[in-house]
Amino acid sequence: MKTINIGILGYGVVGAGVAKLLKQKKQLLESRIGAVLNLKTIADIDITTDRGVELGTTALVSDATVIIDDPEIDIIVETIGGETIAKEFILKALENKKHVVTANKALLASYGNDLVKTARKNLVDLAFEASCGGCMPIIKSLRESLVANDIKAMSAILNGTCNYILTKISKDGSEFEDALKDAQQLGYAEAEPSLDIDGFDTAHKLAILNSLAHGMEINLKDIHVEGIRTITPKDIEFAKEFGYTIKLLAIGKIHENHVEARVHPTMIPDSNPLSHVDSSMNAIVIDADATGQAMLYGHGAGMMPTASAVLSDVADIARNIISGTKRRVPILGYPEDNIKPIPILPMDELYTRYYLRFEAQDHPGVLAKISGILGENNISIKSVHQKGRKTNGNVPIVMITHIAKEASVQDALIKISKIDSVVGSPVVIRIEETVQE
Amino acid sequence: MKTINIGILGYGVVGAGVAKLLKQKKQLLESRIGAVLNLKTIADIDITTDRGVELGTTALVSDATVIIDDPEIDIIVETIGGETIAKEFILKALENKKHVVTANKALLASYGNDLVKTARKNLVDLAFEASCGGCMPIIKSLRESLVANDIKAMSAILNGTCNYILTKISKDGSEFEDALKDAQQLGYAEAEPSLDIDGFDTAHKLAILNSLAHGMEINLKDIHVEGIRTITPKDIEFAKEFGYTIKLLAIGKIHENHVEARVHPTMIPDSNPLSHVDSSMNAIVIDADATGQAMLYGHGAGMMPTASAVLSDVADIARNIISGTKRRVPILGYPEDNIKPIPILPMDELYTRYYLRFEAQDHPGVLAKISGILGENNISIKSVHQKGRKTNGNVPIVMITHIAKEASVQDALIKISKIDSVVGSPVVIRIEETVQE
């Protein structure tokens, strides 16, 4: 039986998960793939901490070049994360004709196009199933299963931290800060939570998925990103009254000459299967022209789900090696020559529906003033709730609009916030209706 | 660019869908795969009816051997269905060294082991993503994405007809016969609906999925199968009161020396993501040891979703051909030599929880008699509802049991049905609790 040698760069949680699963499933993998997947070497600057993995003959070294320059190693798994040293190592590994498997979404979102070019130049594979949606086979589905489809739209919950926090606010009526603290205590959120809760992690993943879905270059910088810091129990409660749930969604849609790519808190109706995706679970709804609506759901993070996704890539590459082939499926789903830059729609030009909440002193004529400004901005209102629930003497005015233009809504909000009786900043949350099938 | 020639056997709904999608997506497929997928010939006994597909240079013939014996054809798509002529054609095609793609779950469930052996002998591929779950990538997920996992359990809604009918009964309170008529009028059910509503179609799919999940020979005959004919609005209503939904589930679980494989109406709690899968949609929840719980959801049938799944297989084989390889992934996920027969647990030996409903004349002591018999059979009761809702003068007694043995429950039901005051046959529906994670 052929032996395929593997090296792991980075022995943190994910690296240890990959090592553990490779060891635990040695027999299963041999039985299924027909090759020995031998974990030859792991490199990490910390070679003393016990990660609870029985390493056996696997070497643990502090110098990554021991792996990158080892002529016997076929596949390198990068689990360092971040955009500096990981990038340098991956580029060197590719130049050394190693196939690379990574879960590094931040790196792929920012430098993916360069990495793909380097992999192409060196005729090796670069695989990243674990970068988006953890154990859900999103990448494989887009690259392979949906090959005969044009992807019309994707909407996804791709960050377990945000979904946990929003679920907590929704179920317990917690304030954001308390829900965040709870998530931190349970290990769902980092001490420095910005990457997750401000939406950047979700945007990284959307940049990758948009590329795979539409054969476009990876483009992170033009994605509109908003996080969940401003979400209050009050808005979640109003959302429920209208039949909506609030989720942090990554939304990608194709239009004739551009794509939409945006990350923001979104109200979705109960008929949208994403509305039932709670706690730290992730899910993606893909609307493709032949399949119609489909959803993948699962653990988007965690040691073993991530390791499972990494090993699905390792197995794919191993199967290529024993079949005497490589680069069997293009890295981004389309051969590099067919990948085009497709512009992302500027946010101002978005048309969608909006939930608006204003706090106003209970003076006569406030509603008329607000409605007047919205009307002048061509924003027509589908429903209004003005209930007597006073907060600090103010009354909330809640509106759902028909489809309106983002620039007009933002302009109207500025004008409305200048009305004397309107207190504080208006709240705006975009609404995404389910595609009815 | 290399040309790969394709022939389709059977020009019904699915065959026409495949032809249509191959034509519509010619450019997309070329762009993604880097080869021309040329639909050379379609064979059907009816060569006159217009299927609305612009055939161009594709020949439509009445003799299947024109395709099977064509040395230029690389891949044959079988969309005839059934177990007679389709089997003969597939075996001939495999003997002629053609790769075969089929959606024929009935054939695979009954003769899959033979087909796999023939494909192996002739060193060709046999692919069947469209056989289970339509456009959902169940087969690819089990064969490839979950390669480093032991699959602990699967539970799935795999028949859109049954799910539509159960949803209709649940939402509208319709009786089964009316819901079936409605499904027939909408084209969700056949005029002869037994294959679907009696659970056989679901069992075919479970036989295939169990094989892929556990590396076991396909075994249809030992799967316990019950359909949905006996489901009443009354039981659905009681289920709701207990927080359950009733779905026709395929359940597959691995134990130390055997598997569970059963198809029957099942009560699941609202926390089970399958409980939100309504109308004709399909879904599968896979509980694997590394990934934890994951779900795939989508259209399980229909012309274009099925065609999409067929073309994902065609593309996989085309990519093998242009990579100079074949049989890159074993047909059943494990190399044939590693596939074992694993016994299916006899239904009598199942342990699970039960919903029981008895109709009884409102006489004193009935409940005591029923409880006594259950106690003698080691069935302990978790909750009892005996409400005053009389039907024809009878009172329904509804019970939820703790985990009990199937043989004991069936024995108890026979004894209980002999009690004078108990009217008609007791209703028994098994309960499946969600794996809590």
CSV table of C-alpha atoms in Angstrom, one decimal, chain A:
chain,number,residue,atom,x,y,z
A,1,MET,CA,0.0,0.0,0.0
A,2,LYS,CA,1.3,3.4,-1.0
A,3,THR,CA,2.3,5.8,1.8
A,4,ILE,CA,1.4,9.5,1.5
A,5,ASN,CA,3.3,11.7,3.9
A,6,ILE,CA,1.6,14.6,5.6
A,7,GLY,CA,3.0,17.5,7.6
A,8,ILE,CA,1.0,19.9,9.8
A,9,LEU,CA,2.1,23.5,10.3
A,10,GLY,CA,0.7,24.8,13.6
A,11,TYR,CA,-0.2,22.6,16.5
A,12,GLY,CA,-3.1,24.6,18.0
A,13,VAL,CA,-6.6,23.4,18.4
A,14,VAL,CA,-7.3,22.7,14.8
A,15,GLY,CA,-3.8,21.3,14.2
A,16,ALA,CA,-4.2,19.0,17.2
A,17,GLY,CA,-7.6,18.0,15.9
A,18,VAL,CA,-6.2,17.0,12.5
A,19,ALA,CA,-3.4,15.1,14.1
A,20,LYS,CA,-5.8,13.3,16.5
A,21,LEU,CA,-8.3,12.4,13.7
A,22,LEU,CA,-5.5,11.1,11.4
A,23,LYS,CA,-4.3,8.9,14.2
A,24,GLN,CA,-7.7,7.7,15.4
A,25,LYS,CA,-8.9,7.0,11.9
A,26,LYS,CA,-5.8,5.5,10.5
A,27,GLN,CA,-7.5,2.2,9.7
A,28,LEU,CA,-10.7,3.7,8.4
A,29,LEU,CA,-8.8,6.0,6.1
A,30,GLU,CA,-6.6,3.2,4.8
A,31,SER,CA,-9.6,1.0,4.3
A,32,ARG,CA,-11.4,3.7,2.3
A,33,ILE,CA,-8.6,5.4,0.4
A,34,GLY,CA,-6.3,2.4,-0.2
A,35,ALA,CA,-3.2,4.3,0.9
A,36,VAL,CA,-1.4,5.0,4.2
A,37,LEU,CA,-1.9,8.6,5.4
A,38,ASN,CA,1.3,9.0,7.5
A,39,LEU,CA,1.5,12.1,9.7
A,40,LYS,CA,5.3,12.5,9.4
A,41,THR,CA,5.9,15.8,11.1
A,42,ILE,CA,4.2,18.6,13.0
A,43,ALA,CA,5.8,22.0,13.4
A,44,ASP,CA,4.9,24.6,16.0
A,45,ILE,CA,6.9,27.1,18.0
A,46,ASP,CA,5.6,25.5,21.2
A,47,ILE,CA,6.9,21.9,21.2
A,48,THR,CA,6.4,21.2,24.9
A,49,THR,CA,2.7,21.6,25.7
A,50,ASP,CA,0.9,18.3,25.7
A,51,ARG,CA,-2.1,18.4,23.2
A,52,GLY,CA,-3.3,15.0,24.3
A,53,VAL,CA,-2.4,13.4,21.0
A,54,GLU,CA,-0.5,10.1,21.0
A,55,LEU,CA,2.1,11.1,18.4
A,56,GLY,CA,3.9,7.7,18.0
A,57,THR,CA,6.4,8.0,15.2
A,58,THR,CA,5.3,11.6,14.2
A,59,ALA,CA,8.0,14.2,14.8
A,60,LEU,CA,7.2,17.4,16.5
A,61,VAL,CA,9.6,20.2,15.5
A,62,SER,CA,9.9,23.9,16.0
A,63,ASP,CA,11.1,24.7,12.6
A,64,ALA,CA,8.5,24.8,9.8
A,65,THR,CA,11.1,24.5,7.1
A,66,VAL,CA,11.7,20.9,8.3
A,67,ILE,CA,8.3,20.2,6.8
A,68,ILE,CA,8.3,22.6,3.9
A,69,ASP,CA,11.7,21.4,2.6
A,70,ASP,CA,11.1,17.7,3.3
A,71,PRO,CA,11.1,16.0,-0.1
A,72,GLU,CA,9.2,13.0,1.3
A,73,ILE,CA,6.2,15.1,2.4
A,74,ASP,CA,3.3,15.2,-0.2
A,75,ILE,CA,0.6,17.3,1.6
A,76,ILE,CA,1.0,20.2,4.0
A,77,VAL,CA,-1.8,21.1,6.3
A,78,GLU,CA,-1.6,24.8,7.4
A,79,THR,CA,-3.5,25.4,10.7
A,80,ILE,CA,-1.5,28.4,12.0
A,81,GLY,CA,-4.1,31.0,10.9
A,82,GLY,CA,-3.6,34.7,10.3
A,83,GLU,CA,-2.2,36.5,7.3
A,84,THR,CA,1.5,36.8,7.9
A,85,ILE,CA,3.7,33.8,8.7
A,86,ALA,CA,0.9,31.4,7.3
A,87,LYS,CA,1.1,33.2,4.0
A,88,GLU,CA,4.8,32.9,3.8
A,89,PHE,CA,4.8,29.2,4.7
A,90,ILE,CA,2.0,28.4,2.2
A,91,LEU,CA,3.7,30.2,-0.6
A,92,LYS,CA,7.0,28.4,0.1
A,93,ALA,CA,5.2,25.0,0.4
A,94,LEU,CA,3.5,25.6,-3.0
A,95,GLU,CA,6.8,26.6,-4.6
A,96,ASN,CA,8.2,23.4,-3.2
A,97,LYS,CA,5.5,21.5,-5.1
A,98,LYS,CA,3.6,20.5,-2.0
A,99,HIS,CA,-0.2,20.2,-2.1
A,100,VAL,CA,-1.6,22.5,0.6
A,101,VAL,CA,-4.7,22.1,2.7
A,102,THR,CA,-5.7,25.1,4.8
A,103,ALA,CA,-8.7,26.4,7.0
A,104,ASN,CA,-7.4,29.9,6.8
A,105,LYS,CA,-10.3,32.0,5.6
A,106,ALA,CA,-8.7,35.4,6.5
A,107,LEU,CA,-5.7,34.6,4.3
A,108,LEU,CA,-7.7,33.2,1.5
A,109,ALA,CA,-10.1,36.2,1.5
A,110,SER,CA,-7.2,38.6,1.4
A,111,TYR,CA,-4.6,36.8,-0.7
A,112,GLY,CA,-6.4,33.9,-2.2
A,113,ASN,CA,-6.0,35.0,-5.8
A,114,ASP,CA,-2.2,35.1,-5.3
A,115,LEU,CA,-2.2,31.7,-3.6
A,116,VAL,CA,-4.2,30.2,-6.5
A,117,LYS,CA,-1.8,31.6,-9.0
A,118,THR,CA,1.2,30.2,-7.2
A,119,ALA,CA,-0.5,26.8,-6.9
A,120,ARG,CA,-1.2,26.9,-10.6
A,121,LYS,CA,2.3,27.8,-11.5
A,122,ASN,CA,3.6,24.9,-9.5
A,123,LEU,CA,0.9,22.5,-10.7
A,124,VAL,CA,-0.2,21.6,-7.2
A,125,ASP,CA,-3.5,21.6,-5.3
A,126,LEU,CA,-4.7,24.1,-2.8
A,127,ALA,CA,-7.8,22.9,-0.8
A,128,PHE,CA,-9.8,24.7,1.9
A,129,GLU,CA,-13.1,22.9,2.7
A,130,ALA,CA,-12.6,23.8,6.4
A,131,SER,CA,-12.4,27.5,5.7
A,132,CYS,CA,-16.1,28.0,5.3
A,133,GLY,CA,-18.8,26.4,7.3
A,134,GLY,CA,-16.6,23.9,9.1
A,135,CYS,CA,-17.8,20.3,8.5
A,136,MET,CA,-20.5,21.3,6.0
A,137,PRO,CA,-19.4,20.4,2.5
A,138,ILE,CA,-20.0,23.9,1.1
A,139,ILE,CA,-16.8,24.0,-1.0
A,140,LYS,CA,-17.2,20.6,-2.5
A,141,SER,CA,-20.9,21.3,-3.2
A,142,LEU,CA,-20.1,24.5,-5.1
A,143,ARG,CA,-17.1,23.0,-6.9
A,144,GLU,CA,-18.6,19.6,-7.8
A,145,SER,CA,-22.2,18.9,-6.9
A,146,LEU,CA,-23.6,22.1,-8.4
A,147,VAL,CA,-21.4,22.0,-11.5
A,148,ALA,CA,-24.4,22.1,-13.9
A,149,ASN,CA,-26.0,25.0,-12.1
A,150,ASP,CA,-25.8,28.8,-12.2
A,151,ILE,CA,-25.9,29.9,-8.6
A,152,LYS,CA,-28.5,32.6,-8.3
A,153,ALA,CA,-28.2,33.4,-4.6
A,154,MET,CA,-26.6,32.2,-1.4
A,155,SER,CA,-27.5,33.3,2.1
A,156,ALA,CA,-25.7,31.9,5.0
A,157,ILE,CA,-25.1,31.9,8.8
A,158,LEU,CA,-21.3,31.4,8.8
A,159,ASN,CA,-20.3,32.5,12.3
A,160,GLY,CA,-21.2,30.4,15.3
A,161,THR,CA,-20.3,33.2,17.8
A,162,CYS,CA,-22.8,35.6,16.3
A,163,ASN,CA,-25.5,33.0,15.9
A,164,TYR,CA,-25.0,31.9,19.5
A,165,ILE,CA,-25.3,35.5,20.7
A,166,LEU,CA,-28.3,36.4,18.6
A,167,THR,CA,-30.0,33.2,19.7
A,168,LYS,CA,-29.3,34.0,23.3
A,169,ILE,CA,-30.7,37.5,23.0
A,170,SER,CA,-33.8,36.1,21.2
A,171,LYS,CA,-34.5,33.3,23.7
A,172,ASP,CA,-33.5,35.0,27.0
A,173,GLY,CA,-34.0,38.6,26.2
A,174,SER,CA,-30.4,39.3,27.1
A,175,GLU,CA,-28.7,42.5,26.2
A,176,PHE,CA,-25.9,42.1,23.7
A,177,GLU,CA,-23.1,42.7,26.2
A,178,ASP,CA,-24.4,40.0,28.5
A,179,ALA,CA,-24.9,37.5,25.7
A,180,LEU,CA,-21.3,38.2,24.6
A,181,LYS,CA,-20.0,37.6,28.0
A,182,ASP,CA,-22.0,34.4,28.2
A,183,ALA,CA,-20.5,33.3,24.8
A,184,GLN,CA,-17.0,34.1,26.0
A,185,GLN,CA,-17.5,32.1,29.2
A,186,LEU,CA,-18.7,29.1,27.1
A,187,GLY,CA,-15.7,29.4,24.7
A,188,TYR,CA,-17.9,30.4,21.8
A,189,ALA,CA,-16.4,33.9,21.6
A,190,GLU,CA,-12.8,35.1,21.9
A,191,ALA,CA,-11.6,37.5,24.5
A,192,GLU,CA,-11.1,39.9,21.6
A,193,PRO,CA,-14.3,39.2,19.8
A,194,SER,CA,-14.2,41.8,17.0
A,195,LEU,CA,-13.3,39.5,14.1
A,196,ASP,CA,-16.5,37.5,14.8
A,197,ILE,CA,-19.1,40.0,16.1
A,198,ASP,CA,-18.2,42.8,13.7
A,199,GLY,CA,-18.9,40.5,10.8
A,200,PHE,CA,-15.3,40.3,9.3
A,201,ASP,CA,-15.0,36.5,9.7
A,202,THR,CA,-18.4,36.1,7.9
A,203,ALA,CA,-17.1,38.5,5.1
A,204,HIS,CA,-14.0,36.4,4.7
A,205,LYS,CA,-16.1,33.4,4.0
A,206,LEU,CA,-18.5,35.2,1.7
A,207,ALA,CA,-15.5,36.4,-0.4
A,208,ILE,CA,-14.4,32.8,-0.9
A,209,LEU,CA,-17.9,31.4,-1.5
A,210,ASN,CA,-18.8,34.2,-4.1
A,211,SER,CA,-15.7,33.3,-6.0
A,212,LEU,CA,-16.6,29.6,-6.1
A,213,ALA,CA,-20.2,30.3,-6.9
A,214,HIS,CA,-19.7,32.6,-9.8
A,215,GLY,CA,-16.2,32.0,-11.2
A,216,MET,CA,-15.1,35.4,-10.0
A,217,GLU,CA,-11.8,36.6,-8.4
A,218,ILE,CA,-11.9,36.6,-4.6
A,219,ASN,CA,-12.8,40.2,-3.6
A,220,LEU,CA,-13.0,41.0,0.1
A,221,LYS,CA,-12.6,44.7,0.1
A,222,ASP,CA,-15.8,45.6,-1.7
A,223,ILE,CA,-18.0,43.5,0.6
A,224,HIS,CA,-20.3,45.6,2.8
A,225,VAL,CA,-19.8,44.5,6.4
A,226,GLU,CA,-21.9,45.2,9.5
A,227,GLY,CA,-21.8,43.3,12.8
A,228,ILE,CA,-24.3,42.6,15.5
A,229,ARG,CA,-23.2,45.0,18.3
A,230,THR,CA,-26.3,47.2,17.8
A,231,ILE,CA,-28.9,44.4,18.0
A,232,THR,CA,-31.2,44.8,21.0
A,233,PRO,CA,-33.8,42.5,22.5
A,234,LYS,CA,-36.3,45.2,21.6
A,235,ASP,CA,-35.7,44.8,17.9
A,236,ILE,CA,-35.7,41.1,18.1
A,237,GLU,CA,-39.1,41.3,19.9
A,238,PHE,CA,-40.5,43.6,17.2
A,239,ALA,CA,-39.1,41.3,14.6
A,240,LYS,CA,-41.0,38.4,16.1
A,241,GLU,CA,-44.2,40.4,16.0
A,242,PHE,CA,-43.8,40.8,12.2
A,243,GLY,CA,-42.9,37.0,11.9
A,244,TYR,CA,-39.2,37.6,11.5
A,245,THR,CA,-36.0,36.3,13.1
A,246,ILE,CA,-32.7,38.3,13.1
A,247,LYS,CA,-29.6,36.5,11.9
A,248,LEU,CA,-26.2,37.8,10.8
A,249,LEU,CA,-26.3,36.7,7.2
A,250,ALA,CA,-23.7,36.6,4.4
A,251,ILE,CA,-25.7,37.3,1.2
A,252,GLY,CA,-24.4,36.8,-2.3
A,253,LYS,CA,-26.5,37.2,-5.4
A,254,ILE,CA,-25.7,37.3,-9.1
A,255,HIS,CA,-27.1,40.0,-11.4
A,256,GLU,CA,-26.4,40.5,-15.0
A,257,ASN,CA,-23.1,42.5,-14.6
A,258,HIS,CA,-22.4,42.5,-11.0
A,259,VAL,CA,-22.9,40.6,-7.7
A,260,GLU,CA,-24.3,41.6,-4.4
A,261,ALA,CA,-22.0,40.7,-1.5
A,262,ARG,CA,-23.0,41.9,1.9
A,263,VAL,CA,-22.8,40.9,5.6
A,264,HIS,CA,-25.2,42.4,8.0
A,265,PRO,CA,-27.9,41.6,10.6
A,266,THR,CA,-30.9,40.5,8.6
A,267,MET,CA,-34.6,39.9,9.3
A,268,ILE,CA,-35.8,36.7,7.7
A,269,PRO,CA,-39.3,35.2,7.8
A,270,ASP,CA,-40.1,31.9,9.6
A,271,SER,CA,-40.5,30.2,6.3
A,272,ASN,CA,-36.8,30.7,5.6
A,273,PRO,CA,-35.0,27.5,6.8
A,274,LEU,CA,-32.2,29.7,8.2
A,275,SER,CA,-34.6,31.0,10.8
A,276,HIS,CA,-34.5,27.7,12.6
A,277,VAL,CA,-30.7,27.5,12.7
A,278,ASP,CA,-29.9,28.3,16.4
A,279,SER,CA,-27.1,28.5,18.9
A,280,SER,CA,-23.6,28.1,17.4
A,281,MET,CA,-24.8,26.1,14.3
A,282,ASN,CA,-24.1,27.3,10.8
A,283,ALA,CA,-26.0,26.9,7.6
A,284,ILE,CA,-26.1,28.0,4.0
A,285,VAL,CA,-29.1,28.2,1.7
A,286,ILE,CA,-28.0,27.9,-2.0
A,287,ASP,CA,-30.5,28.9,-4.6
A,288,ALA,CA,-29.4,27.4,-7.9
A,289,ASP,CA,-31.2,27.4,-11.2
A,290,ALA,CA,-31.5,23.6,-11.6
A,291,THR,CA,-31.6,22.4,-8.0
A,292,GLY,CA,-33.8,25.1,-6.6
A,293,GLN,CA,-33.3,25.9,-3.0
A,294,ALA,CA,-31.0,23.6,-1.0
A,295,MET,CA,-29.5,23.9,2.5
A,296,LEU,CA,-26.4,22.6,4.2
A,297,TYR,CA,-26.4,22.7,8.0
A,298,GLY,CA,-23.8,21.8,10.6
A,299,HIS,CA,-21.1,22.7,13.0
A,300,GLY,CA,-19.2,25.7,11.5
A,301,ALA,CA,-16.3,25.4,13.9
A,302,GLY,CA,-14.8,23.3,16.6
A,303,MET,CA,-11.8,21.1,16.8
A,304,MET,CA,-13.2,17.8,15.3
A,305,PRO,CA,-15.7,19.2,12.8
A,306,THR,CA,-12.9,21.4,11.3
A,307,ALA,CA,-10.5,18.4,11.4
A,308,SER,CA,-13.0,16.3,9.5
A,309,ALA,CA,-13.2,18.9,6.8
A,310,VAL,CA,-9.4,19.2,6.6
A,311,LEU,CA,-9.2,15.4,6.2
A,312,SER,CA,-11.8,15.4,3.4
A,313,ASP,CA,-9.4,17.6,1.5
A,314,VAL,CA,-6.4,15.5,2.4
A,315,ALA,CA,-8.3,12.4,1.3
A,316,ASP,CA,-9.2,14.0,-2.0
A,317,ILE,CA,-5.6,14.9,-2.7
A,318,ALA,CA,-4.4,11.4,-1.6
A,319,ARG,CA,-6.9,9.9,-4.0
A,320,ASN,CA,-5.5,12.1,-6.8
A,321,ILE,CA,-2.0,11.0,-5.9
A,322,ILE,CA,-2.8,7.3,-6.0
A,323,SER,CA,-4.8,7.8,-9.2
A,324,GLY,CA,-1.7,9.5,-10.7
A,325,THR,CA,-3.4,12.8,-11.2
A,326,LYS,CA,-3.5,16.3,-9.6
A,327,ARG,CA,-5.5,19.4,-9.9
A,328,ARG,CA,-8.4,17.3,-11.0
A,329,VAL,CA,-11.0,19.9,-10.0
A,330,PRO,CA,-9.9,23.6,-10.4
A,331,ILE,CA,-9.1,25.3,-7.1
A,332,LEU,CA,-11.9,27.9,-7.4
A,333,GLY,CA,-14.3,25.6,-9.3
A,334,TYR,CA,-13.4,27.2,-12.7
A,335,PRO,CA,-10.1,26.9,-14.5
A,336,GLU,CA,-8.0,29.9,-13.6
A,337,ASP,CA,-8.3,31.3,-17.2
A,338,ASN,CA,-12.0,31.4,-16.9
A,339,ILE,CA,-12.1,33.4,-13.6
A,340,LYS,CA,-13.1,37.0,-14.1
A,341,PRO,CA,-13.3,40.0,-11.9
A,342,ILE,CA,-17.0,40.7,-11.4
A,343,PRO,CA,-17.8,44.0,-9.7
A,344,ILE,CA,-19.7,44.0,-6.4
A,345,LEU,CA,-22.7,46.3,-6.3
A,346,PRO,CA,-22.0,49.4,-4.2
A,347,MET,CA,-24.2,49.3,-1.1
A,348,ASP,CA,-25.9,52.6,-2.0
A,349,GLU,CA,-27.4,51.0,-5.0
A,350,LEU,CA,-28.9,48.0,-3.2
A,351,TYR,CA,-32.7,47.6,-3.4
A,352,THR,CA,-34.2,45.7,-0.6
A,353,ARG,CA,-36.8,45.9,2.2
A,354,TYR,CA,-36.1,47.6,5.6
A,355,TYR,CA,-37.2,47.4,9.2
A,356,LEU,CA,-36.9,50.9,10.7
A,357,ARG,CA,-37.3,51.8,14.3
A,358,PHE,CA,-37.4,55.4,15.7
A,359,GLU,CA,-37.7,56.5,19.2
A,360,ALA,CA,-39.8,59.7,19.4
A,361,GLN,CA,-41.3,61.9,22.1
A,362,ASP,CA,-45.0,61.4,22.2
A,363,HIS,CA,-45.8,64.6,20.3
A,364,PRO,CA,-48.5,65.0,17.7
A,365,GLY,CA,-47.3,65.1,14.2
A,366,VAL,CA,-44.1,63.1,14.6
A,367,LEU,CA,-45.4,60.2,12.5
A,368,ALA,CA,-46.5,62.6,9.8
A,369,LYS,CA,-43.0,64.2,9.7
A,370,ILE,CA,-41.3,60.8,9.5
A,371,SER,CA,-43.7,59.5,6.8
A,372,GLY,CA,-43.3,62.7,4.9
A,373,ILE,CA,-39.5,62.4,4.7
A,374,LEU,CA,-39.8,58.7,3.7
A,375,GLY,CA,-42.3,59.6,1.0
A,376,GLU,CA,-40.0,62.3,-0.4
A,377,ASN,CA,-37.3,59.7,-0.6
A,378,ASN,CA,-39.5,57.3,-2.5
A,379,ILE,CA,-39.7,54.9,0.4
A,380,SER,CA,-43.2,53.4,0.7
A,381,ILE,CA,-44.3,51.9,3.9
A,382,LYS,CA,-45.8,48.4,4.1
A,383,SER,CA,-46.8,48.5,7.8
A,384,VAL,CA,-46.3,50.7,10.9
A,385,HIS,CA,-46.5,49.9,14.5
A,386,GLN,CA,-46.7,52.7,16.9
A,387,LYS,CA,-47.4,51.1,20.3
A,388,GLY,CA,-47.8,52.8,23.6
A,389,ARG,CA,-44.7,51.1,25.1
A,390,LYS,CA,-42.8,54.0,26.4
A,391,THR,CA,-39.1,53.9,27.2
A,392,ASN,CA,-37.8,56.9,29.1
A,393,GLY,CA,-41.0,58.7,28.1
A,394,ASN,CA,-40.4,57.9,24.4
A,395,VAL,CA,-42.5,55.9,22.1
A,396,PRO,CA,-41.1,53.4,19.5
A,397,ILE,CA,-42.3,53.8,16.0
A,398,VAL,CA,-41.6,50.7,14.0
A,399,MET,CA,-42.0,50.4,10.2
A,400,ILE,CA,-41.5,47.8,7.5
A,401,THR,CA,-40.9,49.3,4.1
A,402,HIS,CA,-41.5,48.0,0.6
A,403,ILE,CA,-38.5,47.6,-1.6
A,404,ALA,CA,-36.5,50.8,-1.5
A,405,LYS,CA,-33.0,52.0,-2.5
A,406,GLU,CA,-30.3,51.9,0.2
A,407,ALA,CA,-29.0,55.4,-0.6
A,408,SER,CA,-32.5,56.9,-0.2
A,409,VAL,CA,-33.1,55.1,3.1
A,410,GLN,CA,-29.8,56.3,4.5
A,411,ASP,CA,-30.5,59.8,3.3
A,412,ALA,CA,-34.0,59.7,4.9
A,413,LEU,CA,-32.6,58.4,8.2
A,414,ILE,CA,-30.2,61.4,8.4
A,415,LYS,CA,-33.1,63.8,7.9
A,416,ILE,CA,-35.4,62.0,10.3
A,417,SER,CA,-32.8,61.9,13.0
A,418,LYS,CA,-32.7,65.7,12.8
A,419,ILE,CA,-36.4,66.0,13.7
A,420,ASP,CA,-36.7,67.5,17.2
A,421,SER,CA,-39.0,64.9,18.6
A,422,VAL,CA,-36.9,62.0,17.4
A,423,VAL,CA,-34.5,60.8,20.0
A,424,GLY,CA,-31.2,59.0,19.4
A,425,SER,CA,-30.2,57.2,16.2
A,426,PRO,CA,-32.8,55.4,14.1
A,427,VAL,CA,-32.3,51.6,13.9
A,428,VAL,CA,-32.3,50.0,10.4
A,429,ILE,CA,-32.2,46.3,9.7
A,430,ARG,CA,-32.5,44.9,6.2
A,431,ILE,CA,-35.1,42.3,5.4
A,432,GLU,CA,-34.5,39.3,3.2
A,433,GLU,CA,-37.6,37.4,2.0
A,434,THR,CA,-37.3,33.7,1.3
A,435,VAL,CA,-37.5,32.7,-2.4
A,436,GLN,CA,-40.9,31.1,-2.6
A,437,GLU,CA,-40.8,27.9,-4.6
